[in-house]
Backbone as numpy.savetxt, mean C-alpha at the origin, in Angstrom:
# Nx Ny Nz CAx CAy CAz Cx Cy Cz
21.25 -11.02 -1.96 20.57 -9.88 -1.87 21.27 -8.74 -1.82
21.06 -7.79 -2.70 21.91 -6.45 -2.96 21.66 -5.62 -1.45
22.88 -4.82 -1.36 22.70 -3.82 -0.23 21.69 -2.76 -0.38
21.31 -2.38 -1.68 20.25 -1.44 -1.90 18.91 -2.10 -1.43
18.58 -3.55 -1.64 17.46 -4.17 -1.33 17.25 -4.29 0.21
18.39 -4.38 0.89 18.53 -4.85 2.27 18.10 -3.44 3.00
18.69 -2.35 2.34 18.43 -1.06 2.91 17.04 -0.55 2.92
16.60 -0.90 1.71 14.91 -0.69 1.41 14.22 -1.58 2.47
14.40 -2.78 2.48 13.76 -3.47 3.44 14.01 -3.10 4.92
15.19 -2.77 5.28 15.17 -2.13 6.67 14.58 -0.96 6.78
14.50 0.10 5.85 13.90 1.35 6.03 12.37 1.34 6.27
11.88 0.32 5.33 10.55 0.02 5.28 9.85 -0.64 6.77
10.85 -1.50 7.24 10.62 -2.21 8.40 10.49 -1.08 9.69
11.57 -0.25 9.51 11.59 0.60 10.69 10.31 1.65 10.64
9.90 1.97 9.37 8.80 2.82 9.16 7.49 2.15 9.74
7.42 0.94 9.40 6.24 0.17 9.97 6.27 -0.01 11.47
7.54 -0.22 11.99 7.46 -0.37 13.44 7.13 0.89 14.11
7.60 2.01 13.56 7.21 3.36 14.16 5.68 3.66 14.03
5.11 3.29 12.97 3.80 3.44 12.81 3.03 2.46 13.79
3.45 1.25 14.09 2.95 0.32 15.10 2.97 1.09 16.44
4.17 1.65 16.79 4.31 2.26 17.90 3.28 3.39 18.04
3.12 4.25 17.08 2.15 5.38 17.09 0.78 4.83 17.22
0.57 3.57 16.70 -0.73 3.11 16.71 -1.11 2.76 18.28
-0.32 2.02 18.93 -0.22 1.55 20.44 -0.18 2.63 21.24
0.12 3.87 20.93 0.36 4.93 21.89 -0.65 5.99 21.60
-1.78 5.63 20.66 -2.79 6.53 19.99 -2.20 7.84 19.57
-1.14 7.60 18.84 -0.64 8.96 18.20 -0.80 8.93 16.57
-1.50 7.83 16.00 -1.64 7.86 14.55 -2.50 9.13 14.12
-3.32 9.73 14.88 -4.02 10.85 14.70 -3.37 11.84 14.17
-2.12 11.99 14.63 -1.06 13.07 14.03 -0.90 12.97 12.61
-0.65 11.64 12.24 -0.63 11.55 10.71 -1.89 11.78 10.05
-2.97 11.30 10.46 -4.31 11.49 10.06 -4.56 13.01 9.80
-4.35 13.76 10.82 -4.65 15.16 10.82 -3.75 15.88 9.78
-2.51 15.52 9.70 -1.53 15.83 8.84 -2.02 15.98 7.41
-2.36 14.62 7.14 -2.83 14.24 5.73 -4.19 15.06 5.44
-4.89 15.01 6.47 -6.28 15.78 6.11 -6.07 17.21 5.90
-5.01 17.89 6.54 -4.70 19.31 6.28 -4.19 19.43 4.95
-3.30 18.54 4.31 -2.61 18.63 3.09 -3.96 18.20 2.04
-4.69 17.33 2.25 -5.72 16.92 1.49 -6.47 18.01 1.00
-7.01 18.63 2.21 -8.03 19.69 2.01 -7.59 20.96 1.45
-6.15 21.08 1.67 -5.43 22.27 1.04 -5.40 22.35 -0.49
-5.19 21.07 -0.89 -5.05 20.96 -2.49 -6.29 20.31 -3.04
-7.45 20.11 -2.35 -8.50 19.53 -2.92 -9.19 20.30 -4.02
-9.41 19.45 -5.13 -10.04 20.07 -6.36 -10.56 18.81 -7.06
-11.35 19.11 -8.18 -11.73 18.12 -8.97 -10.33 17.35 -9.73
-9.50 18.25 -10.15 -8.20 17.68 -10.69 -7.44 16.80 -9.80
-7.18 17.30 -8.65 -6.47 16.66 -7.62 -7.17 15.17 -7.25
-8.37 15.29 -7.03 -9.13 14.39 -6.73 -8.97 13.35 -7.95
-9.20 13.60 -9.10 -8.96 12.55 -10.01 -7.47 11.93 -10.18
-6.71 12.69 -10.03 -5.30 12.35 -9.88 -4.90 11.22 -8.87
-5.61 11.47 -7.71 -5.34 10.78 -6.70 -6.12 9.46 -6.56
-7.24 9.52 -7.32 -7.88 8.25 -7.51 -7.21 7.34 -8.55
-6.46 8.09 -9.69 -5.76 7.10 -10.48 -4.69 6.55 -9.92
-3.88 7.20 -8.89 -2.74 6.82 -8.15 -3.24 5.73 -7.24
-4.39 5.74 -6.72 -4.89 4.87 -5.76 -5.44 3.56 -6.62
-6.06 3.67 -7.86 -6.22 2.65 -8.53 -5.10 1.60 -9.07
-3.83 2.53 -9.11 -2.72 1.74 -9.59 -2.03 0.96 -8.46
-2.60 1.14 -7.13 -2.03 0.44 -5.99 -3.08 -0.63 -5.55
-4.16 -0.79 -6.32 -5.26 -1.86 -6.02 -5.02 -3.03 -6.47
-5.61 -4.00 -5.86 -5.82 -5.44 -6.17 -6.04 -5.56 -7.62
-7.19 -5.31 -8.26 -7.42 -5.54 -9.63 -6.38 -5.00 -10.50
-5.66 -3.88 -10.32 -4.76 -3.37 -11.08 -3.30 -4.27 -10.92
-3.20 -4.72 -9.71 -1.99 -5.71 -9.74 -2.16 -7.00 -10.31
-3.54 -7.41 -10.35 -3.84 -8.71 -11.13 -3.70 -8.59 -12.58
-3.94 -7.37 -13.03 -3.76 -7.06 -14.52 -2.28 -6.96 -14.81
-1.41 -6.32 -13.88 -0.08 -6.24 -14.26 0.51 -7.55 -14.12
-0.01 -8.36 -13.11 0.58 -9.93 -13.04 0.24 -10.66 -14.44
-0.91 -10.56 -14.89 -1.26 -11.05 -16.11 -0.34 -10.61 -17.23
-0.08 -9.21 -17.31 0.72 -8.92 -18.39 2.33 -9.44 -18.18
2.71 -9.44 -17.15 3.99 -10.11 -16.88 4.09 -11.46 -17.19
2.99 -12.26 -16.77 2.70 -13.66 -17.03 2.71 -13.99 -18.71
2.12 -13.10 -19.35 1.99 -13.16 -20.84 3.47 -13.11 -21.33
4.36 -12.29 -21.01 5.76 -12.05 -21.36 6.62 -12.97 -20.81
6.56 -13.32 -19.52 7.56 -14.23 -18.89 6.70 -15.04 -17.97
6.48 -16.43 -18.16 5.88 -17.32 -17.12 6.11 -17.47 -15.69
7.63 -17.38 -15.64 8.20 -17.56 -14.24 7.91 -16.19 -13.50
8.13 -15.21 -13.94 8.02 -13.92 -13.34 6.62 -13.64 -13.10
5.55 -14.00 -13.92 4.01 -13.84 -13.78 3.71 -14.59 -12.65
4.22 -15.86 -12.38 3.69 -16.59 -11.44 4.17 -16.00 -10.21
5.39 -15.72 -10.31 6.02 -14.90 -8.95 5.15 -13.81 -8.55
4.74 -13.01 -9.56 3.83 -11.73 -9.27 2.59 -12.18 -8.57
1.92 -13.28 -9.23 0.70 -13.82 -8.56 0.70 -14.13 -7.06
1.98 -14.89 -6.96 2.19 -15.52 -5.44 2.53 -14.34 -4.66
3.38 -13.39 -4.97 3.60 -12.14 -4.32 2.34 -11.35 -3.88
1.41 -11.20 -4.73 0.28 -10.56 -4.56 -0.68 -11.16 -3.41
-0.70 -12.49 -3.58 -1.54 -13.35 -2.60 -0.96 -13.35 -1.18
0.44 -13.31 -1.28 1.19 -13.37 0.09 1.14 -11.97 0.73
1.21 -11.13 0.03 1.08 -9.47 0.59 -0.33 -9.50 1.12
-1.39 -9.85 0.41 -2.76 -9.77 0.75 -3.04 -10.47 2.00
-2.52 -11.67 2.08 -2.59 -12.47 3.41 -2.01 -11.89 4.55
-0.74 -11.38 4.46 -0.07 -10.66 5.43 -0.90 -9.52 5.83
-1.30 -8.72 4.77 -2.03 -7.52 5.15 -3.50 -7.84 6.08
-4.23 -8.69 5.55 -5.37 -9.17 6.14 -4.96 -9.49 7.75
-4.06 -10.22 7.89 -3.65 -10.67 9.29 -3.17 -9.47 10.14
-2.58 -8.52 9.49 -2.19 -7.38 10.32 -3.45 -6.38 10.58
-4.51 -6.52 9.47 -5.69 -5.66 9.75 -6.55 -6.18 10.97
-6.37 -7.69 11.03 -7.20 -8.19 12.27 -6.27 -8.12 13.54
-5.26 -7.92 13.34 -4.28 -7.59 14.80 -4.64 -6.26 15.18
-4.54 -5.32 14.30 -4.65 -4.03 14.77 -6.31 -3.39 14.83
-7.18 -3.83 14.18 -8.39 -3.60 13.89 -8.51 -1.77 14.07
-7.93 -1.19 13.35 -7.84 0.13 13.28 -9.01 0.66 12.31
-9.99 1.49 12.72 -11.08 1.95 11.97 -10.54 3.06 11.11
-11.01 3.31 10.04 -10.85 4.18 9.01 -10.91 5.83 9.60
-10.19 6.67 9.35 -10.51 8.05 9.70 -11.93 8.34 8.99
-12.57 9.12 9.84 -13.95 9.52 9.29 -14.17 10.87 8.64
-13.22 11.64 8.60 -13.29 12.92 8.27 -12.62 13.03 6.59
-12.28 12.06 6.12 -11.69 12.19 4.71 -12.48 11.19 3.88
-13.43 11.79 3.11 -14.35 10.89 2.31 -14.39 11.25 1.03
-13.12 11.22 0.26 -12.96 11.14 -1.40 -13.34 9.89 -1.87
-13.21 8.76 -1.27 -13.76 7.65 -2.00 -14.30 6.77 -0.75
-15.10 5.82 -1.14 -15.66 5.00 -0.12 -14.93 3.69 0.11
-14.47 3.48 1.18 -13.77 2.22 1.52 -14.31 1.36 2.68
-14.27 0.17 2.87 -14.69 -0.48 3.74 -13.60 -1.31 4.62
-13.95 -1.78 5.77 -12.82 -2.58 6.36 -11.89 -1.75 7.27
-10.99 -2.27 7.84 -9.75 -1.61 8.70 -8.88 -0.75 7.57
-8.29 0.18 8.24 -7.40 1.23 7.53 -5.94 0.79 7.72
-5.45 0.00 8.65 -4.12 -0.08 8.92 -3.70 -1.60 9.06
-2.86 -2.12 8.38 -1.95 -1.28 7.38 -2.60 -1.17 6.01
-2.29 -0.40 5.14 -3.00 -0.14 3.83 -2.52 -1.24 2.79
-3.57 -1.93 2.25 -3.42 -3.08 1.19 -2.72 -2.24 -0.06
-3.24 -1.08 -0.22 -2.77 -0.41 -1.41 -1.23 -0.09 -1.28
-0.70 0.39 -0.09 0.64 0.71 0.16 1.48 -0.63 0.01
1.07 -1.66 0.82 1.73 -2.89 0.66 1.69 -3.45 -0.72
0.82 -3.59 -1.41 0.97 -3.98 -2.87 1.77 -3.06 -3.81
1.77 -1.80 -3.65 2.63 -0.94 -4.27 4.10 -1.27 -3.92
4.46 -1.21 -2.55 5.76 -1.44 -2.26 6.25 -2.82 -2.69
5.43 -3.87 -2.55 5.81 -5.26 -2.94 5.94 -5.28 -4.40
5.07 -4.69 -5.09 5.23 -5.20 -6.39 6.01 -4.14 -7.37
6.04 -2.72 -6.96 6.76 -1.76 -7.84 8.06 -1.39 -7.15
7.98 -1.52 -5.84 9.03 -0.93 -5.30 10.22 -2.09 -5.06
9.97 -2.92 -4.28 11.11 -4.17 -4.18 11.32 -5.11 -5.30
10.17 -5.34 -6.09 10.51 -6.15 -7.30 10.54 -5.54 -8.61
10.98 -4.19 -8.67 11.01 -3.52 -9.85 11.89 -4.04 -10.89
12.91 -4.83 -10.51 13.73 -5.57 -11.56 13.00 -6.63 -12.27
11.87 -7.32 -11.52 11.24 -8.49 -12.23 10.44 -8.11 -13.18
10.07 -6.80 -13.34 9.18 -6.30 -14.55 10.01 -6.24 -15.87
11.20 -5.91 -15.56 12.04 -5.51 -16.75 12.55 -6.88 -17.54
């Protein structure tokens, strides 16, 4: 494993641990409030559309489509992508039921259900685009 990948995994792990500590000390509202201020300060039809597209690119359906495309060009890497997606979603579901964090109520740009932490979009995005970007090429 390369030094860059080890560094990336280490930094993401530290970030996750910090978020877990903030969760257990009831400090995640700080991030929620900060994000809410930013979102409301730039809120417009254009930015909402842009953020919806970005969100879609980190979603389950888009990840499956990406895995299908990779599978078409390279069977081994495509299978790896599918396995990666389902492992990430399994870990995400496990964590959601460990933390049981409700979604912030004051940000209603899109309708989501279920628990908010950790974000499946973020985990899929990091797992598929960030750490495995060499697998796509």
